């Protein structure tokens, strides 16, 4: 290893949290480790994460965007506001933690003996020797102890008639009578009643630190699952997240709304849902990296029943082109509505577009500026989330 690379690697001790600053002297030193990890691999991965903070396009698959990049891309005013409270170096270190976690590392506390040994290591050669000996250990028990501090959120499995956070009642599906128009008023082609995909209660009060703010929710708060499937990127595995009525408090603002969380190595990442309705989050709730990782536990008890209550769902014509028809799905409850999906289906030679609805099919025929819909019970098991051209954002096609 060259001297320049050894000096770069030695910098890992500070930026990866292996040397505490005076203001943090009471906190234990920490290190990123994983089973089978080597010194050279850590140096390379650490370099990758630092580069990704400066140049997000260079990040490996499954590594979240830096917070600043997500804020710029999504126009997330909340993320921008929170970033104003960060020093650049603190933001960089926070992102490196996120990135290393996405690459399979866990952040563990050093023992007093390890801390002493690191402090006594002299020069590049001494620090590399210390790292080689340190990384030769079996970290499985210590990694398991860290992971136990942040229990994983309940898993999600595909459900027929599931779209985002709702599960349609197949018996309630009803095609609209008459003709619809893509005019934003008389544009409904199908209606249904729906329950939440899955709900759960928070076992213990939540009061977690997020940068210079806090995430607060009482015990018993009801969370709901949203799942947009593995095709929704960049998201957590299966595109699933758990969302709850969270109060986000900071020096700059206070926000109460459906805030969503996904599992990541060693903890969770969060994203505001983009709406203030606490009963249902939209697809933006599964976008990773919006506000980065949080420390603490989110312990949920899943329920076999819908703890929030039913909704009505409508599929609406919102436009398209000469070759496609675009639909948008909204869920409504107590006078509020949330956009949960939009997608395109190709028009065949007969002027018809077919939208798969699991055990059903919705055929929409366009004649001029009017649309007629027919519902048939001859589906092939595929659903809206399996259309090749469908959207995971709130933008209209």
Coordinates of C-alpha atoms in Angstrom, one line a residue, residues 18-375:
X18 CA -13.2 6.1 15.4
X19 CA -11.9 9.2 17.1
X20 CA -14.2 11.2 19.2
X21 CA -14.1 15.0 19.1
X22 CA -13.6 16.9 22.5
X23 CA -17.3 17.8 22.5
X24 CA -18.1 14.1 22.1
X25 CA -15.5 12.7 24.5
X26 CA -18.2 11.1 26.7
X27 CA -19.4 9.1 23.7
X28 CA -17.8 5.7 22.9
X29 CA -15.6 5.5 19.8
X30 CA -17.3 3.5 17.0
X31 CA -16.3 1.6 13.9
X32 CA -18.0 0.2 10.8
X33 CA -17.5 -3.5 10.6
X34 CA -19.0 -6.6 8.9
X35 CA -18.2 -10.3 9.0
X36 CA -15.3 -11.0 6.7
X37 CA -14.5 -7.3 6.2
X38 CA -10.9 -6.4 5.6
X39 CA -8.9 -3.2 6.0
X40 CA -8.5 -2.6 2.3
X41 CA -12.2 -3.3 1.7
X42 CA -13.2 -0.8 4.4
X43 CA -10.9 1.8 2.9
X44 CA -12.3 1.3 -0.6
X45 CA -16.0 1.3 0.6
X46 CA -15.3 4.4 2.7
X47 CA -13.9 6.1 -0.3
X48 CA -16.9 5.1 -2.4
X49 CA -19.2 6.6 0.2
X50 CA -17.3 9.9 0.4
X51 CA -17.3 10.1 -3.4
X52 CA -21.1 9.4 -3.5
X53 CA -21.7 12.3 -1.1
X54 CA -20.0 14.7 -3.6
X55 CA -21.1 13.0 -6.7
X56 CA -24.4 11.1 -6.1
X57 CA -24.4 9.6 -9.7
X58 CA -21.3 7.5 -8.6
X59 CA -23.1 5.7 -5.8
X60 CA -23.5 1.9 -6.0
X61 CA -27.0 0.2 -6.3
X62 CA -29.1 0.3 -3.1
X63 CA -27.1 3.2 -1.7
X64 CA -29.4 6.1 -0.9
X65 CA -29.0 9.6 -2.3
X66 CA -27.4 12.2 -0.1
X67 CA -30.0 14.3 1.8
X68 CA -29.0 17.4 -0.1
X69 CA -29.5 15.7 -3.5
X70 CA -32.9 14.3 -2.6
X71 CA -34.0 17.7 -1.4
X72 CA -32.8 19.3 -4.6
X73 CA -34.4 16.7 -6.8
X74 CA -37.7 16.4 -5.1
X75 CA -38.1 20.0 -3.9
X76 CA -38.7 18.7 -0.4
X77 CA -39.0 21.8 1.6
X78 CA -38.8 19.8 4.8
X79 CA -35.5 18.2 3.8
X80 CA -34.2 21.6 2.8
X81 CA -35.2 23.1 6.1
X82 CA -33.5 20.4 8.1
X83 CA -30.3 20.7 6.0
X84 CA -30.0 24.3 7.0
X85 CA -29.3 23.1 10.5
X86 CA -26.4 20.8 9.5
X87 CA -22.8 21.7 9.1
X88 CA -21.5 20.2 5.9
X89 CA -19.1 17.9 7.7
X90 CA -21.8 16.6 10.0
X91 CA -24.0 15.9 7.0
X92 CA -21.1 14.1 5.3
X93 CA -20.4 11.9 8.3
X94 CA -24.2 11.1 8.6
X95 CA -24.3 10.2 4.9
X96 CA -21.2 8.0 5.2
X97 CA -22.9 6.1 8.0
X98 CA -26.0 5.6 5.8
X99 CA -23.9 4.5 2.8
X100 CA -21.7 2.1 4.8
X101 CA -24.9 0.6 6.3
X102 CA -26.3 0.1 2.8
X103 CA -23.0 -1.7 1.9
X104 CA -23.6 -4.2 4.7
X105 CA -21.6 -2.6 7.6
X106 CA -22.8 -2.2 11.2
X107 CA -21.6 0.5 13.4
X108 CA -20.3 -0.9 16.8
X109 CA -18.9 0.7 19.9
X110 CA -15.2 0.0 20.6
X111 CA -14.4 -1.5 24.0
X112 CA -12.2 0.5 26.4
X113 CA -9.2 -1.8 25.5
X114 CA -9.8 -1.3 21.8
X115 CA -10.0 2.5 22.3
X116 CA -6.8 2.6 24.2
X117 CA -5.1 0.4 21.6
X118 CA -6.2 2.7 18.7
X119 CA -5.1 5.8 20.6
X120 CA -1.6 4.3 21.2
X121 CA -1.2 3.2 17.6
X122 CA 1.5 5.4 16.0
X123 CA 1.7 6.6 12.4
X124 CA 0.2 5.0 9.3
X125 CA 2.0 1.6 9.9
X126 CA 0.8 1.4 13.5
X127 CA -2.8 2.3 12.7
X128 CA -2.9 -0.3 9.8
X129 CA -1.5 -2.9 12.2
X130 CA -4.1 -2.1 14.7
X131 CA -6.9 -2.3 12.1
X132 CA -5.6 -5.7 10.8
X133 CA -5.7 -7.1 14.4
X134 CA -9.1 -5.5 15.1
X135 CA -10.8 -6.8 12.0
X136 CA -9.5 -10.3 12.5
X137 CA -12.1 -10.8 15.2
X138 CA -15.5 -12.5 14.9
X139 CA -18.0 -9.6 15.1
X140 CA -21.2 -11.7 14.8
X141 CA -22.3 -11.3 18.4
X142 CA -21.6 -7.6 18.6
X143 CA -23.4 -7.0 15.3
X144 CA -26.4 -8.9 16.5
X145 CA -26.4 -6.8 19.7
X146 CA -26.5 -3.6 17.6
X147 CA -29.2 -4.9 15.3
X148 CA -31.3 -5.9 18.3
X149 CA -31.5 -2.2 19.3
X150 CA -33.5 -1.5 16.2
X151 CA -36.1 -4.3 15.7
X152 CA -37.0 -4.7 12.0
X153 CA -40.3 -3.4 10.8
X154 CA -42.9 -6.1 10.1
X155 CA -42.3 -7.7 6.7
X156 CA -44.5 -7.2 3.6
X157 CA -45.8 -9.8 1.3
X158 CA -47.6 -9.4 -2.1
X159 CA -51.4 -9.2 -1.7
X160 CA -54.0 -9.6 -4.4
X161 CA -55.8 -6.4 -5.1
X162 CA -53.1 -4.5 -3.2
X163 CA -52.1 -1.0 -4.5
X164 CA -49.8 1.0 -2.3
X165 CA -51.4 1.2 1.1
X166 CA -54.9 -0.1 0.2
X167 CA -56.4 -3.5 -0.6
X168 CA -59.4 -3.3 -2.9
X169 CA -62.5 -5.4 -2.1
X170 CA -63.0 -7.4 -5.4
X171 CA -66.7 -7.8 -4.7
X172 CA -67.1 -4.0 -4.7
X173 CA -65.4 -3.3 -8.0
X174 CA -67.8 -1.4 -10.3
X175 CA -67.2 0.1 -13.7
X176 CA -68.6 3.5 -14.3
X177 CA -71.8 3.9 -16.3
X178 CA -71.8 6.3 -19.2
X179 CA -68.8 8.1 -20.7
X180 CA -65.9 9.6 -18.8
X181 CA -63.9 12.7 -19.9
X182 CA -60.3 13.5 -19.1
X183 CA -61.5 16.8 -17.7
X184 CA -60.7 16.4 -14.0
X185 CA -64.4 16.3 -13.2
X186 CA -66.4 13.5 -14.9
X187 CA -63.3 11.3 -15.2
X188 CA -64.1 8.2 -13.1
X189 CA -64.0 4.8 -14.9
X190 CA -64.1 2.5 -11.8
X191 CA -64.9 2.6 -8.1
X192 CA -64.3 0.3 -5.2
X193 CA -64.2 0.1 -1.4
X194 CA -60.9 -0.7 0.2
X195 CA -59.2 -1.5 3.5
X196 CA -55.7 -0.6 4.5
X197 CA -53.2 -3.2 3.3
X198 CA -52.0 -3.8 6.9
X199 CA -52.0 -1.8 10.1
X200 CA -50.0 -2.0 13.4
X201 CA -49.7 -0.1 16.7
X202 CA -46.6 1.4 18.2
X203 CA -45.8 -0.6 21.3
X204 CA -43.8 2.1 23.2
X205 CA -43.6 5.9 22.8
X206 CA -41.3 7.1 20.0
X207 CA -39.0 10.1 20.6
X208 CA -36.1 9.8 18.2
X209 CA -33.4 12.3 17.3
X210 CA -33.2 13.3 13.6
X211 CA -30.4 15.9 13.1
X212 CA -31.5 18.9 15.0
X213 CA -35.1 17.8 15.3
X214 CA -37.1 15.0 16.9
X215 CA -39.6 12.5 15.8
X216 CA -42.4 12.0 18.3
X217 CA -45.4 9.6 18.5
X218 CA -47.3 8.2 21.5
X219 CA -47.6 4.5 22.3
X220 CA -50.7 3.1 20.6
X221 CA -50.2 5.3 17.5
X222 CA -51.5 3.4 14.5
X223 CA -49.2 2.8 11.5
X224 CA -50.1 1.5 8.1
X225 CA -48.1 -0.3 5.5
X226 CA -47.6 0.9 1.9
X227 CA -46.2 -1.5 -0.7
X228 CA -45.4 -0.6 -4.3
X229 CA -43.5 -3.8 -5.2
X230 CA -39.9 -4.4 -6.3
X231 CA -40.3 -2.2 -9.4
X232 CA -40.5 1.0 -7.4
X233 CA -37.0 2.5 -7.2
X234 CA -35.1 3.9 -5.5
X235 CA -36.8 2.2 -2.5
X236 CA -36.4 -0.4 0.1
X237 CA -36.7 -4.1 -0.8
X238 CA -40.2 -4.7 -2.3
X239 CA -40.9 -0.9 -2.2
X240 CA -42.5 -1.2 1.2
X241 CA -42.6 1.2 4.1
X242 CA -44.5 1.6 7.4
X243 CA -46.1 5.1 7.9
X244 CA -47.5 6.6 11.0
X245 CA -48.8 9.9 12.5
X246 CA -45.5 11.5 13.4
X247 CA -44.8 14.9 14.9
X248 CA -41.5 16.2 13.5
X249 CA -40.2 19.0 15.6
X250 CA -37.2 21.2 14.9
X251 CA -36.0 24.7 15.5
X252 CA -37.2 25.6 12.0
X253 CA -40.6 24.1 11.9
X254 CA -43.2 21.6 13.3
X255 CA -44.9 19.1 11.0
X256 CA -47.5 16.5 11.8
X257 CA -48.3 14.0 9.1
X258 CA -47.9 10.5 7.8
X259 CA -44.2 9.9 8.0
X260 CA -42.8 6.6 6.5
X261 CA -40.0 4.3 7.6
X262 CA -38.1 1.5 5.8
X263 CA -35.6 -1.0 7.2
X264 CA -31.9 -0.4 6.5
X265 CA -28.9 -2.2 8.0
X266 CA -28.7 -1.1 11.6
X267 CA -31.8 1.0 11.8
X268 CA -34.3 2.8 9.6
X269 CA -34.6 5.5 7.0
X270 CA -37.5 7.9 6.9
X271 CA -39.3 10.0 4.3
X272 CA -42.2 12.4 4.8
X273 CA -45.3 11.3 2.8
X274 CA -45.8 14.6 1.1
X275 CA -49.3 15.1 2.6
X276 CA -50.6 15.9 6.0
X277 CA -53.2 13.1 6.1
X278 CA -52.2 10.6 8.7
X279 CA -54.6 7.8 7.5
X280 CA -52.7 7.0 4.2
X281 CA -49.4 7.9 2.7
X282 CA -48.8 8.1 -1.1
X283 CA -46.0 6.5 -3.1
X284 CA -43.4 9.1 -2.2
X285 CA -43.3 7.6 1.3
X286 CA -41.1 4.7 0.0
X287 CA -38.4 6.9 -1.6
X288 CA -35.2 6.2 0.3
X289 CA -32.8 8.9 1.6
X290 CA -35.2 11.8 1.9
X291 CA -34.1 12.6 5.4
X292 CA -31.5 9.9 6.1
X293 CA -31.2 7.4 8.9
X294 CA -32.5 7.7 12.4
X295 CA -31.4 6.1 15.6
X296 CA -33.7 4.4 18.1
X297 CA -36.4 1.7 18.0
X298 CA -39.7 1.6 16.2
X299 CA -41.4 -1.5 17.7
X300 CA -44.7 -2.3 15.9
X301 CA -47.4 -4.8 16.8
X302 CA -49.2 -5.9 13.5
X303 CA -53.0 -6.2 13.6
X304 CA -55.2 -8.7 11.9
X305 CA -57.9 -6.0 11.3
X306 CA -57.9 -2.5 9.8
X307 CA -57.4 -0.2 12.8
X308 CA -58.0 2.9 10.7
X309 CA -61.1 2.1 8.7
X310 CA -62.4 1.7 5.1
X311 CA -61.8 4.0 2.1
X312 CA -63.3 4.5 -1.3
X313 CA -61.0 4.2 -4.3
X314 CA -61.6 5.6 -7.8
X315 CA -59.7 5.1 -11.0
X316 CA -59.8 8.2 -13.1
X317 CA -58.8 9.0 -16.7
X318 CA -56.1 11.7 -16.6
X319 CA -55.0 11.7 -20.2
X320 CA -52.6 9.8 -22.4
X321 CA -51.5 10.0 -26.0
X322 CA -52.5 8.6 -29.4
X323 CA -51.2 5.2 -28.3
X324 CA -51.9 5.1 -24.6
X325 CA -54.6 5.8 -21.9
X326 CA -53.5 7.1 -18.5
X327 CA -55.3 6.4 -15.3
X328 CA -54.8 7.7 -11.8
X329 CA -56.0 6.0 -8.6
X330 CA -57.1 8.0 -5.6
X331 CA -58.3 6.9 -2.1
X332 CA -60.7 9.0 -0.2
X333 CA -61.8 9.1 3.5
X334 CA -63.6 11.7 5.6
X335 CA -63.5 14.2 2.8
X336 CA -59.8 13.9 2.1
X337 CA -58.2 12.2 -0.9
X338 CA -54.7 10.8 -1.6
X339 CA -53.3 9.9 -5.0
X340 CA -52.0 6.4 -4.7
X341 CA -51.0 5.3 -8.2
X342 CA -51.0 6.3 -11.9
X343 CA -50.2 4.2 -15.0
X344 CA -50.4 3.9 -18.7
X345 CA -51.8 1.0 -20.8
X346 CA -51.3 0.8 -24.6
X347 CA -54.3 1.2 -26.9
X348 CA -54.9 -1.7 -29.3
X349 CA -56.2 -1.6 -32.8
X350 CA -59.8 -1.5 -31.6
X351 CA -59.1 1.6 -29.5
X352 CA -59.1 -0.3 -26.2
X353 CA -56.6 -0.3 -23.3
X354 CA -56.7 -3.1 -20.8
X355 CA -55.8 -2.5 -17.1
X356 CA -55.1 -5.7 -15.1
X357 CA -57.0 -6.0 -11.8
X358 CA -55.9 -9.5 -10.5
X359 CA -59.0 -11.6 -11.0
X360 CA -60.6 -8.9 -13.2
X361 CA -59.8 -6.7 -16.1
X362 CA -60.8 -3.2 -16.8
X363 CA -61.1 -2.4 -20.5
X364 CA -61.2 1.3 -21.3
X365 CA -62.2 2.4 -24.8
X366 CA -61.5 5.8 -26.2
X367 CA -63.8 7.4 -28.8
X368 CA -62.8 10.9 -29.5
X369 CA -62.5 12.7 -26.2
X370 CA -64.7 10.2 -24.3
X371 CA -63.9 7.0 -22.5
X372 CA -66.1 4.0 -21.8
X373 CA -65.2 1.3 -19.3
X374 CA -66.1 -2.4 -19.0
X375 CA -65.2 -4.7 -16.1

